[in-house]
Amino acid sequence: MNFNNILTDFQDGITTITINRPKKLNALNQETINELHQAFKDADLDEDSKVIIITGSGEKAFVAGADISEFADYSMEEGEYLAANGQKVLFDFVENLSTPVIAAVNGFALGGGLELAMACHFRVASDNARMGLPEVSLGVIPGYGGTQRLTQLVGKGRAMEMIMTAGMIDANKALSNGLVNHVTSQDELLSLCEKIAGKIRQNSSVAIAAAIKAVNANYQEGVNGFEVEIKEFGKSFGTEDFAEGTSAFLEKRKADFPGR
Ligand code: COA
């Protein structure tokens, strides 16, 4: 499929999606959001695609936010729809994908850009990355899940400060706050993500999908995560991957998971 605003690449079981609007610092306009939805969906449906990496093109930005020029004259109703639709088609969609998604944060991750990185299953940053939720400096609040996911990741006090000051933190601060898992040079960012993806790829994609579901259940209203874990644990015993994984261990050989 041809996209106007994103590039996709597939190699060794890893799909890399690159947001490609460098002149606009990869800001998320509606078309880009819709294309990202499609690209994530395609990669998730492809049984050979075991891990997804998302990054931004150019050396300056991962994503500098939602495209401000698109919503500057919106009404209250349009604003609410923008947030609801965006959360549904991209941010919640990515968080609940069965395929693991790693954000390779290669520069500015602001507003919707940080919200996209936070919707991914985990984040790796280059040492030039700067992250923040600057929405209140525009008279609006984060609308793509930022108030919820930043709080989950860094805790309420730190999230409140970042949101209220509209300030940016650097990659090392993000590392110490638990917002990103690793920091490396920009040159090595993708290879580090690919190395981590390589480790993930060796494991059962069926079990990983179940683990994502169980971890996410902790954050769902009215859902008991421990019960989801028990159900998913039980279901694992009926999978071909479990039969292969346990046999391989007992036979002292490397597992060759049939997968989905
Ligand atoms: N929406 C729309 N366009 C954006 C954008 C956004 N969120 N972020 C950057 N751009 C555009 C700029 O308008 C500029 O376009 P132009 O060349 O046509 O004028 C281009 O990207 C380059 O940005 P510029 O501001 O010139 O780069 P800079 O290096 O001086 O500053 C930032 C970088 C990230 C500090 C600055 O672009 C910025 O503050 N962006 C907005 C961040 C934000 O508030 N995001 C939250 C949105 S809810």
PDB file of C-alpha atoms and ligand atoms in Angstrom:
ATOM      1  CA  MET A   1       0.000   0.000   0.000  1.00  0.00           C
ATOM      2  CA  ASN A   2       1.231   3.507  -0.840  1.00  0.00           C
ATOM      3  CA  PHE A   3       1.196   6.137   1.880  1.00  0.00           C
ATOM      4  CA  ASN A   4       1.763   9.897   1.577  1.00  0.00           C
ATOM      5  CA  ASN A   5       3.122  10.529   5.066  1.00  0.00           C
ATOM      6  CA  ILE A   6       4.719   7.332   6.266  1.00  0.00           C
ATOM      7  CA  LEU A   7       7.276   4.786   5.083  1.00  0.00           C
ATOM      8  CA  THR A   8       7.203   1.106   5.965  1.00  0.00           C
ATOM      9  CA  ASP A   9       9.951  -1.474   5.797  1.00  0.00           C
ATOM     10  CA  PHE A  10       9.929  -5.180   6.619  1.00  0.00           C
ATOM     11  CA  GLN A  11      13.045  -7.188   7.433  1.00  0.00           C
ATOM     12  CA  ASP A  12      13.741 -10.297   9.527  1.00  0.00           C
ATOM     13  CA  GLY A  13      10.302 -10.331  11.134  1.00  0.00           C
ATOM     14  CA  ILE A  14      10.463  -6.637  12.101  1.00  0.00           C
ATOM     15  CA  THR A  15       8.228  -3.961  10.559  1.00  0.00           C
ATOM     16  CA  THR A  16       9.598  -0.435  10.812  1.00  0.00           C
ATOM     17  CA  ILE A  17       7.125   2.410  10.353  1.00  0.00           C
ATOM     18  CA  THR A  18       8.662   5.854   9.797  1.00  0.00           C
ATOM     19  CA  ILE A  19       6.550   8.991  10.023  1.00  0.00           C
ATOM     20  CA  ASN A  20       7.790  11.015   7.092  1.00  0.00           C
ATOM     21  CA  ARG A  21       6.867  14.702   7.294  1.00  0.00           C
ATOM     22  CA  PRO A  22      10.290  16.038   8.329  1.00  0.00           C
ATOM     23  CA  LYS A  23       9.570  19.594   7.172  1.00  0.00           C
ATOM     24  CA  LYS A  24       6.696  19.702   9.676  1.00  0.00           C
ATOM     25  CA  LEU A  25       8.748  17.808  12.277  1.00  0.00           C
ATOM     26  CA  ASN A  26       6.500  14.803  11.571  1.00  0.00           C
ATOM     27  CA  ALA A  27       3.441  16.515  13.101  1.00  0.00           C
ATOM     28  CA  LEU A  28       0.389  14.268  13.112  1.00  0.00           C
ATOM     29  CA  ASN A  29      -2.286  15.501  10.723  1.00  0.00           C
ATOM     30  CA  GLN A  30      -5.453  13.477  10.143  1.00  0.00           C
ATOM     31  CA  GLU A  31      -4.122  11.796   7.021  1.00  0.00           C
ATOM     32  CA  THR A  32      -1.013  10.636   8.899  1.00  0.00           C
ATOM     33  CA  ILE A  33      -3.135   9.296  11.760  1.00  0.00           C
ATOM     34  CA  ASN A  34      -5.276   7.325   9.304  1.00  0.00           C
ATOM     35  CA  GLU A  35      -2.234   6.015   7.456  1.00  0.00           C
ATOM     36  CA  LEU A  36      -0.618   4.956  10.729  1.00  0.00           C
ATOM     37  CA  HIS A  37      -3.788   3.071  11.650  1.00  0.00           C
ATOM     38  CA  GLN A  38      -3.625   1.192   8.355  1.00  0.00           C
ATOM     39  CA  ALA A  39       0.110   0.466   8.616  1.00  0.00           C
ATOM     40  CA  PHE A  40      -0.201  -0.841  12.190  1.00  0.00           C
ATOM     41  CA  LYS A  41      -3.208  -2.946  11.198  1.00  0.00           C
ATOM     42  CA  ASP A  42      -1.402  -4.430   8.178  1.00  0.00           C
ATOM     43  CA  ALA A  43       1.681  -5.269  10.246  1.00  0.00           C
ATOM     44  CA  ASP A  44      -0.427  -6.809  13.018  1.00  0.00           C
ATOM     45  CA  LEU A  45      -2.314  -9.009  10.546  1.00  0.00           C
ATOM     46  CA  ASP A  46       0.905 -10.209   8.910  1.00  0.00           C
ATOM     47  CA  GLU A  47       1.885 -13.420  10.724  1.00  0.00           C
ATOM     48  CA  ASP A  48       5.518 -12.993   9.725  1.00  0.00           C
ATOM     49  CA  SER A  49       5.717  -9.561  11.329  1.00  0.00           C
ATOM     50  CA  LYS A  50       6.692 -10.241  14.950  1.00  0.00           C
ATOM     51  CA  VAL A  51       7.667  -6.774  16.213  1.00  0.00           C
ATOM     52  CA  ILE A  52       6.878  -3.222  15.073  1.00  0.00           C
ATOM     53  CA  ILE A  53       9.259  -0.276  15.504  1.00  0.00           C
ATOM     54  CA  ILE A  54       7.940   3.240  14.988  1.00  0.00           C
ATOM     55  CA  THR A  55      10.183   6.245  14.486  1.00  0.00           C
ATOM     56  CA  GLY A  56      10.298   9.669  12.831  1.00  0.00           C
ATOM     57  CA  SER A  57      12.231  10.703   9.736  1.00  0.00           C
ATOM     58  CA  GLY A  58      15.040  13.237   9.910  1.00  0.00           C
ATOM     59  CA  GLU A  59      17.398  13.923  12.782  1.00  0.00           C
ATOM     60  CA  LYS A  60      15.295  16.425  14.634  1.00  0.00           C
ATOM     61  CA  ALA A  61      11.958  14.948  15.572  1.00  0.00           C
ATOM     62  CA  PHE A  62      10.084  11.783  16.388  1.00  0.00           C
ATOM     63  CA  VAL A  63       6.803  13.733  16.234  1.00  0.00           C
ATOM     64  CA  ALA A  64       6.423  17.401  17.304  1.00  0.00           C
ATOM     65  CA  GLY A  65       2.763  16.940  18.159  1.00  0.00           C
ATOM     66  CA  ALA A  66      -0.649  16.963  16.592  1.00  0.00           C
ATOM     67  CA  ASP A  67      -0.722  19.270  13.567  1.00  0.00           C
ATOM     68  CA  ILE A  68      -1.735  22.572  15.178  1.00  0.00           C
ATOM     69  CA  SER A  69      -2.704  24.107  11.810  1.00  0.00           C
ATOM     70  CA  GLU A  70      -5.497  21.543  11.426  1.00  0.00           C
ATOM     71  CA  PHE A  71      -7.384  22.204  14.658  1.00  0.00           C
ATOM     72  CA  ALA A  72      -6.729  25.891  15.409  1.00  0.00           C
ATOM     73  CA  ASP A  73     -10.316  26.908  14.461  1.00  0.00           C
ATOM     74  CA  TYR A  74     -12.182  23.854  15.802  1.00  0.00           C
ATOM     75  CA  SER A  75     -15.368  24.133  17.889  1.00  0.00           C
ATOM     76  CA  MET A  76     -15.805  22.298  21.212  1.00  0.00           C
ATOM     77  CA  GLU A  77     -17.648  19.459  19.455  1.00  0.00           C
ATOM     78  CA  GLU A  78     -14.968  19.152  16.800  1.00  0.00           C
ATOM     79  CA  GLY A  79     -12.281  19.159  19.505  1.00  0.00           C
ATOM     80  CA  GLU A  80     -13.991  16.363  21.392  1.00  0.00           C
ATOM     81  CA  TYR A  81     -14.388  14.333  18.229  1.00  0.00           C
ATOM     82  CA  LEU A  82     -10.715  14.907  17.317  1.00  0.00           C
ATOM     83  CA  ALA A  83      -9.606  13.406  20.633  1.00  0.00           C
ATOM     84  CA  ALA A  84     -12.143  10.547  20.644  1.00  0.00           C
ATOM     85  CA  ASN A  85     -11.476   9.530  17.062  1.00  0.00           C
ATOM     86  CA  GLY A  86      -7.687   9.833  17.399  1.00  0.00           C
ATOM     87  CA  GLN A  87      -7.665   7.725  20.569  1.00  0.00           C
ATOM     88  CA  LYS A  88      -9.764   5.062  18.862  1.00  0.00           C
ATOM     89  CA  VAL A  89      -7.959   4.786  15.535  1.00  0.00           C
ATOM     90  CA  LEU A  90      -4.392   5.245  16.695  1.00  0.00           C
ATOM     91  CA  PHE A  91      -3.478   5.578  20.362  1.00  0.00           C
ATOM     92  CA  ASP A  92      -5.736   2.921  21.961  1.00  0.00           C
ATOM     93  CA  PHE A  93      -5.354   0.842  18.824  1.00  0.00           C
ATOM     94  CA  VAL A  94      -1.549   0.738  19.184  1.00  0.00           C
ATOM     95  CA  GLU A  95      -1.671   0.082  22.923  1.00  0.00           C
ATOM     96  CA  ASN A  96      -3.964  -2.904  22.408  1.00  0.00           C
ATOM     97  CA  LEU A  97      -2.202  -4.361  19.384  1.00  0.00           C
ATOM     98  CA  SER A  98      -1.233  -8.039  19.711  1.00  0.00           C
ATOM     99  CA  THR A  99       2.151  -7.343  18.109  1.00  0.00           C
ATOM    100  CA  PRO A 100       4.739  -5.647  20.349  1.00  0.00           C
ATOM    101  CA  VAL A 101       5.384  -2.019  19.378  1.00  0.00           C
ATOM    102  CA  ILE A 102       8.634  -0.206  20.279  1.00  0.00           C
ATOM    103  CA  ALA A 103       8.870   3.585  19.910  1.00  0.00           C
ATOM    104  CA  ALA A 104      12.317   4.678  18.707  1.00  0.00           C
ATOM    105  CA  VAL A 105      12.201   8.291  19.916  1.00  0.00           C
ATOM    106  CA  ASN A 106      14.769  10.003  17.695  1.00  0.00           C
ATOM    107  CA  GLY A 107      14.235  13.663  18.639  1.00  0.00           C
ATOM    108  CA  PHE A 108      11.357  15.891  19.781  1.00  0.00           C
ATOM    109  CA  ALA A 109       8.396  13.875  21.081  1.00  0.00           C
ATOM    110  CA  LEU A 110       5.908  16.553  22.032  1.00  0.00           C
ATOM    111  CA  GLY A 111       2.170  16.547  22.624  1.00  0.00           C
ATOM    112  CA  GLY A 112       0.628  13.924  20.340  1.00  0.00           C
ATOM    113  CA  GLY A 113       4.160  12.709  19.589  1.00  0.00           C
ATOM    114  CA  LEU A 114       4.865  11.822  23.206  1.00  0.00           C
ATOM    115  CA  GLU A 115       1.321  10.454  23.452  1.00  0.00           C
ATOM    116  CA  LEU A 116       2.046   8.172  20.497  1.00  0.00           C
ATOM    117  CA  ALA A 117       5.332   7.031  22.053  1.00  0.00           C
ATOM    118  CA  MET A 118       3.498   6.376  25.342  1.00  0.00           C
ATOM    119  CA  ALA A 119       0.810   4.318  23.574  1.00  0.00           C
ATOM    120  CA  CYS A 120       3.587   2.001  22.323  1.00  0.00           C
ATOM    121  CA  HIS A 121       4.495  -0.945  24.539  1.00  0.00           C
ATOM    122  CA  PHE A 122       7.841   0.630  25.471  1.00  0.00           C
ATOM    123  CA  ARG A 123      10.249   3.358  24.377  1.00  0.00           C
ATOM    124  CA  VAL A 124      13.931   3.732  23.503  1.00  0.00           C
ATOM    125  CA  ALA A 125      15.318   7.255  23.009  1.00  0.00           C
ATOM    126  CA  SER A 126      18.307   8.824  21.298  1.00  0.00           C
ATOM    127  CA  ASP A 127      20.365  11.161  23.469  1.00  0.00           C
ATOM    128  CA  ASN A 128      19.108  14.260  21.591  1.00  0.00           C
ATOM    129  CA  ALA A 129      15.448  13.418  22.318  1.00  0.00           C
ATOM    130  CA  ARG A 130      13.321  15.929  24.183  1.00  0.00           C
ATOM    131  CA  MET A 131       9.909  15.031  25.518  1.00  0.00           C
ATOM    132  CA  GLY A 132       6.979  17.001  26.821  1.00  0.00           C
ATOM    133  CA  LEU A 133       3.269  17.725  26.785  1.00  0.00           C
ATOM    134  CA  PRO A 134       3.151  21.453  25.863  1.00  0.00           C
ATOM    135  CA  GLU A 135      -0.621  21.599  25.290  1.00  0.00           C
ATOM    136  CA  VAL A 136      -1.471  23.985  28.146  1.00  0.00           C
ATOM    137  CA  SER A 137       0.847  26.555  26.514  1.00  0.00           C
ATOM    138  CA  LEU A 138      -1.664  26.474  23.622  1.00  0.00           C
ATOM    139  CA  GLY A 139      -4.711  26.735  25.884  1.00  0.00           C
ATOM    140  CA  VAL A 140      -5.705  23.104  25.489  1.00  0.00           C
ATOM    141  CA  ILE A 141      -4.934  19.867  27.360  1.00  0.00           C
ATOM    142  CA  PRO A 142      -3.425  16.621  26.076  1.00  0.00           C
ATOM    143  CA  GLY A 143      -6.229  14.795  24.230  1.00  0.00           C
ATOM    144  CA  TYR A 144      -4.635  11.621  22.931  1.00  0.00           C
ATOM    145  CA  GLY A 145      -4.352   9.892  26.298  1.00  0.00           C
ATOM    146  CA  GLY A 146      -1.458  11.969  27.658  1.00  0.00           C
ATOM    147  CA  THR A 147      -3.012  12.816  31.013  1.00  0.00           C
ATOM    148  CA  GLN A 148      -3.589   9.114  31.647  1.00  0.00           C
ATOM    149  CA  ARG A 149      -0.529   7.397  30.192  1.00  0.00           C
ATOM    150  CA  LEU A 150       2.062   9.912  31.455  1.00  0.00           C
ATOM    151  CA  THR A 151       0.636   9.475  34.951  1.00  0.00           C
ATOM    152  CA  GLN A 152       0.808   5.682  34.601  1.00  0.00           C
ATOM    153  CA  LEU A 153       4.420   5.809  33.432  1.00  0.00           C
ATOM    154  CA  VAL A 154       6.052   8.469  35.610  1.00  0.00           C
ATOM    155  CA  GLY A 155       3.624   8.883  38.523  1.00  0.00           C
ATOM    156  CA  LYS A 156       1.129  11.620  39.325  1.00  0.00           C
ATOM    157  CA  GLY A 157       3.464  14.280  40.707  1.00  0.00           C
ATOM    158  CA  ARG A 158       5.921  14.172  37.815  1.00  0.00           C
ATOM    159  CA  ALA A 159       3.100  14.033  35.264  1.00  0.00           C
ATOM    160  CA  MET A 160       1.370  17.020  36.866  1.00  0.00           C
ATOM    161  CA  GLU A 161       4.601  19.039  36.753  1.00  0.00           C
ATOM    162  CA  MET A 162       5.329  18.177  33.116  1.00  0.00           C
ATOM    163  CA  ILE A 163       1.764  18.977  32.049  1.00  0.00           C
ATOM    164  CA  MET A 164       1.459  22.201  34.089  1.00  0.00           C
ATOM    165  CA  THR A 165       4.849  23.624  33.100  1.00  0.00           C
ATOM    166  CA  ALA A 166       4.464  22.513  29.461  1.00  0.00           C
ATOM    167  CA  GLY A 167       8.228  21.959  29.688  1.00  0.00           C
ATOM    168  CA  MET A 168      10.461  19.425  28.005  1.00  0.00           C
ATOM    169  CA  ILE A 169      12.661  16.820  29.649  1.00  0.00           C
ATOM    170  CA  ASP A 170      15.783  15.384  28.050  1.00  0.00           C
ATOM    171  CA  ALA A 171      16.424  11.730  27.323  1.00  0.00           C
ATOM    172  CA  ASN A 172      18.344  11.043  30.535  1.00  0.00           C
ATOM    173  CA  LYS A 173      15.638  12.564  32.693  1.00  0.00           C
ATOM    174  CA  ALA A 174      13.084  10.474  30.770  1.00  0.00           C
ATOM    175  CA  LEU A 175      15.228   7.423  31.523  1.00  0.00           C
ATOM    176  CA  SER A 176      15.424   8.146  35.226  1.00  0.00           C
ATOM    177  CA  ASN A 177      11.659   8.819  35.312  1.00  0.00           C
ATOM    178  CA  GLY A 178      10.856   5.491  33.642  1.00  0.00           C
ATOM    179  CA  LEU A 179       9.417   7.141  30.547  1.00  0.00           C
ATOM    180  CA  VAL A 180      11.976   5.441  28.292  1.00  0.00           C
ATOM    181  CA  ASN A 181      13.784   2.152  28.862  1.00  0.00           C
ATOM    182  CA  HIS A 182      17.124   2.945  27.195  1.00  0.00           C
ATOM    183  CA  VAL A 183      19.064   5.927  25.845  1.00  0.00           C
ATOM    184  CA  THR A 184      21.619   5.633  23.084  1.00  0.00           C
ATOM    185  CA  SER A 185      23.193   7.753  20.349  1.00  0.00           C
ATOM    186  CA  GLN A 186      21.019   8.715  17.409  1.00  0.00           C
ATOM    187  CA  ASP A 187      23.229   6.597  15.100  1.00  0.00           C
ATOM    188  CA  GLU A 188      22.626   3.502  17.187  1.00  0.00           C
ATOM    189  CA  LEU A 189      18.954   4.022  18.016  1.00  0.00           C
ATOM    190  CA  LEU A 190      17.442   1.791  15.357  1.00  0.00           C
ATOM    191  CA  SER A 191      20.045  -0.939  15.735  1.00  0.00           C
ATOM    192  CA  LEU A 192      19.430  -1.057  19.502  1.00  0.00           C
ATOM    193  CA  CYS A 193      15.650  -1.305  18.883  1.00  0.00           C
ATOM    194  CA  GLU A 194      16.274  -4.042  16.314  1.00  0.00           C
ATOM    195  CA  LYS A 195      18.474  -5.909  18.792  1.00  0.00           C
ATOM    196  CA  ILE A 196      15.697  -5.823  21.403  1.00  0.00           C
ATOM    197  CA  ALA A 197      13.141  -6.761  18.732  1.00  0.00           C
ATOM    198  CA  GLY A 198      15.392  -9.695  17.790  1.00  0.00           C
ATOM    199  CA  LYS A 199      15.152 -11.051  21.339  1.00  0.00           C
ATOM    200  CA  ILE A 200      11.366 -10.599  21.398  1.00  0.00           C
ATOM    201  CA  ARG A 201      11.011 -12.296  18.008  1.00  0.00           C
ATOM    202  CA  GLN A 202      12.508 -15.548  19.341  1.00  0.00           C
ATOM    203  CA  ASN A 203       9.690 -15.945  21.864  1.00  0.00           C
ATOM    204  CA  SER A 204       6.123 -17.142  21.394  1.00  0.00           C
ATOM    205  CA  SER A 205       4.128 -14.415  19.643  1.00  0.00           C
ATOM    206  CA  VAL A 206       0.941 -16.068  20.924  1.00  0.00           C
ATOM    207  CA  ALA A 207       2.138 -15.835  24.537  1.00  0.00           C
ATOM    208  CA  ILE A 208       3.369 -12.274  24.004  1.00  0.00           C
ATOM    209  CA  ALA A 209      -0.056 -11.227  22.693  1.00  0.00           C
ATOM    210  CA  ALA A 210      -1.657 -12.745  25.809  1.00  0.00           C
ATOM    211  CA  ALA A 211       0.871 -10.974  28.057  1.00  0.00           C
ATOM    212  CA  ILE A 212       0.097  -7.603  26.416  1.00  0.00           C
ATOM    213  CA  LYS A 213      -3.597  -8.204  27.089  1.00  0.00           C
ATOM    214  CA  ALA A 214      -2.977  -9.095  30.724  1.00  0.00           C
ATOM    215  CA  VAL A 215      -0.655  -6.128  31.401  1.00  0.00           C
ATOM    216  CA  ASN A 216      -3.071  -3.693  29.744  1.00  0.00           C
ATOM    217  CA  ALA A 217      -5.951  -5.100  31.809  1.00  0.00           C
ATOM    218  CA  ASN A 218      -4.421  -3.381  34.848  1.00  0.00           C
ATOM    219  CA  TYR A 219      -5.377  -0.022  33.350  1.00  0.00           C
ATOM    220  CA  GLN A 220      -8.916  -0.835  32.235  1.00  0.00           C
ATOM    221  CA  GLU A 221     -11.865   0.460  34.191  1.00  0.00           C
ATOM    222  CA  GLY A 222     -13.864  -2.309  35.845  1.00  0.00           C
ATOM    223  CA  VAL A 223     -11.488  -5.064  34.735  1.00  0.00           C
ATOM    224  CA  ASN A 224      -9.571  -7.201  37.209  1.00  0.00           C
ATOM    225  CA  GLY A 225      -6.089  -7.692  35.781  1.00  0.00           C
ATOM    226  CA  PHE A 226      -5.358 -10.714  37.971  1.00  0.00           C
ATOM    227  CA  GLU A 227      -8.455 -12.468  36.608  1.00  0.00           C
ATOM    228  CA  VAL A 228      -7.437 -11.651  33.034  1.00  0.00           C
ATOM    229  CA  GLU A 229      -3.988 -13.052  33.793  1.00  0.00           C
ATOM    230  CA  ILE A 230      -5.471 -16.297  35.165  1.00  0.00           C
ATOM    231  CA  LYS A 231      -7.675 -16.713  32.056  1.00  0.00           C
ATOM    232  CA  GLU A 232      -4.836 -15.949  29.631  1.00  0.00           C
ATOM    233  CA  PHE A 233      -2.474 -18.235  31.564  1.00  0.00           C
ATOM    234  CA  GLY A 234      -5.009 -21.062  31.303  1.00  0.00           C
ATOM    235  CA  LYS A 235      -5.587 -20.429  27.603  1.00  0.00           C
ATOM    236  CA  SER A 236      -1.829 -20.739  26.970  1.00  0.00           C
ATOM    237  CA  PHE A 237      -2.034 -24.423  27.874  1.00  0.00           C
ATOM    238  CA  GLY A 238      -4.201 -25.024  24.812  1.00  0.00           C
ATOM    239  CA  THR A 239      -1.799 -23.442  22.314  1.00  0.00           C
ATOM    240  CA  GLU A 240       0.618 -25.117  19.932  1.00  0.00           C
ATOM    241  CA  ASP A 241       3.265 -22.629  21.075  1.00  0.00           C
ATOM    242  CA  PHE A 242       3.006 -23.980  24.645  1.00  0.00           C
ATOM    243  CA  ALA A 243       3.345 -27.564  23.416  1.00  0.00           C
ATOM    244  CA  GLU A 244       6.407 -26.586  21.396  1.00  0.00           C
ATOM    245  CA  GLY A 245       7.964 -24.366  24.075  1.00  0.00           C
ATOM    246  CA  THR A 246       7.731 -26.953  26.839  1.00  0.00           C
ATOM    247  CA  SER A 247       8.791 -29.878  24.571  1.00  0.00           C
ATOM    248  CA  ALA A 248      11.781 -27.904  23.323  1.00  0.00           C
ATOM    249  CA  PHE A 249      12.860 -27.187  26.906  1.00  0.00           C
ATOM    250  CA  LEU A 250      12.529 -30.819  27.975  1.00  0.00           C
ATOM    251  CA  GLU A 251      14.313 -32.019  24.821  1.00  0.00           C
ATOM    252  CA  LYS A 252      17.088 -29.441  25.385  1.00  0.00           C
ATOM    253  CA  ARG A 253      16.623 -27.789  21.996  1.00  0.00           C
ATOM    254  CA  LYS A 254      15.664 -24.316  20.796  1.00  0.00           C
ATOM    255  CA  ALA A 255      11.916 -23.798  20.409  1.00  0.00           C
ATOM    256  CA  ASP A 256      10.529 -23.249  16.939  1.00  0.00           C
ATOM    257  CA  PHE A 257       7.189 -21.648  17.697  1.00  0.00           C
ATOM    258  CA  PRO A 258       4.407 -22.196  15.149  1.00  0.00           C
ATOM    259  CA  GLY A 259       2.930 -18.809  16.186  1.00  0.00           C
ATOM    260  CA  ARG A 260      -0.470 -17.477  15.254  1.00  0.00           C
TER     261      ARG A 260
HETATM  262  N1  COA B   1       1.948  21.283  14.213  1.00  0.00           N
HETATM  263  C1  COA B   1       2.098  21.853  13.009  1.00  0.00           C
HETATM  264  N2  COA B   1       3.288  22.235  12.532  1.00  0.00           N
HETATM  265  C2  COA B   1       4.367  22.047  13.303  1.00  0.00           C
HETATM  266  C3  COA B   1       4.273  21.468  14.581  1.00  0.00           C
HETATM  267  C4  COA B   1       2.994  21.066  15.028  1.00  0.00           C
HETATM  268  N3  COA B   1       2.797  20.474  16.194  1.00  0.00           N
HETATM  269  N4  COA B   1       5.508  21.433  15.126  1.00  0.00           N
HETATM  270  C5  COA B   1       6.353  21.958  14.222  1.00  0.00           C
HETATM  271  N5  COA B   1       5.657  22.343  13.126  1.00  0.00           N
HETATM  272  C6  COA B   1       6.176  22.971  11.903  1.00  0.00           C
HETATM  273  C7  COA B   1       6.482  24.440  12.123  1.00  0.00           C
HETATM  274  O1  COA B   1       5.305  25.212  11.993  1.00  0.00           O
HETATM  275  C8  COA B   1       7.472  24.701  11.024  1.00  0.00           C
HETATM  276  O2  COA B   1       6.763  24.798   9.792  1.00  0.00           O
HETATM  277  P1  COA B   1       7.147  25.953   8.727  1.00  0.00           P
HETATM  278  O3  COA B   1       8.589  25.683   8.379  1.00  0.00           O
HETATM  279  O4  COA B   1       6.209  25.716   7.607  1.00  0.00           O
HETATM  280  O5  COA B   1       6.964  27.239   9.447  1.00  0.00           O
HETATM  281  C9  COA B   1       8.262  23.392  10.969  1.00  0.00           C
HETATM  282  O6  COA B   1       7.438  22.418  11.566  1.00  0.00           O
HETATM  283  C10 COA B   1       9.575  23.452  11.725  1.00  0.00           C
HETATM  284  O7  COA B   1       9.305  23.862  13.053  1.00  0.00           O
HETATM  285  P2  COA B   1      10.033  25.101  13.766  1.00  0.00           P
HETATM  286  O8  COA B   1       9.143  25.594  14.869  1.00  0.00           O
HETATM  287  O9  COA B   1      10.483  26.099  12.750  1.00  0.00           O
HETATM  288  O10 COA B   1      11.317  24.365  14.377  1.00  0.00           O
HETATM  289  P3  COA B   1      12.165  24.807  15.645  1.00  0.00           P
HETATM  290  O11 COA B   1      13.383  23.961  15.636  1.00  0.00           O
HETATM  291  O12 COA B   1      12.338  26.288  15.693  1.00  0.00           O
HETATM  292  O13 COA B   1      11.266  24.410  16.917  1.00  0.00           O
HETATM  293  C11 COA B   1       9.810  22.970  18.198  1.00  0.00           C
HETATM  294  C12 COA B   1      10.989  23.064  17.204  1.00  0.00           C
HETATM  295  C13 COA B   1       9.465  21.500  18.330  1.00  0.00           C
HETATM  296  C14 COA B   1      10.252  23.512  19.557  1.00  0.00           C
HETATM  297  C15 COA B   1       8.619  23.791  17.674  1.00  0.00           C
HETATM  298  O14 COA B   1       8.365  23.400  16.331  1.00  0.00           O
HETATM  299  C16 COA B   1       7.345  23.611  18.452  1.00  0.00           C
HETATM  300  O15 COA B   1       7.210  24.135  19.543  1.00  0.00           O
HETATM  301  N6  COA B   1       6.359  22.873  17.887  1.00  0.00           N
HETATM  302  C17 COA B   1       5.065  22.697  18.467  1.00  0.00           C
HETATM  303  C18 COA B   1       5.112  21.741  19.627  1.00  0.00           C
HETATM  304  C19 COA B   1       3.746  21.604  20.263  1.00  0.00           C
HETATM  305  O16 COA B   1       3.226  22.518  20.871  1.00  0.00           O
HETATM  306  N7  COA B   1       3.168  20.400  20.124  1.00  0.00           N
HETATM  307  C20 COA B   1       1.924  20.086  20.740  1.00  0.00           C
HETATM  308  C21 COA B   1       0.796  20.253  19.806  1.00  0.00           C
HETATM  309  S1  COA B   1      -0.736  19.902  20.585  1.00  0.00           S
END
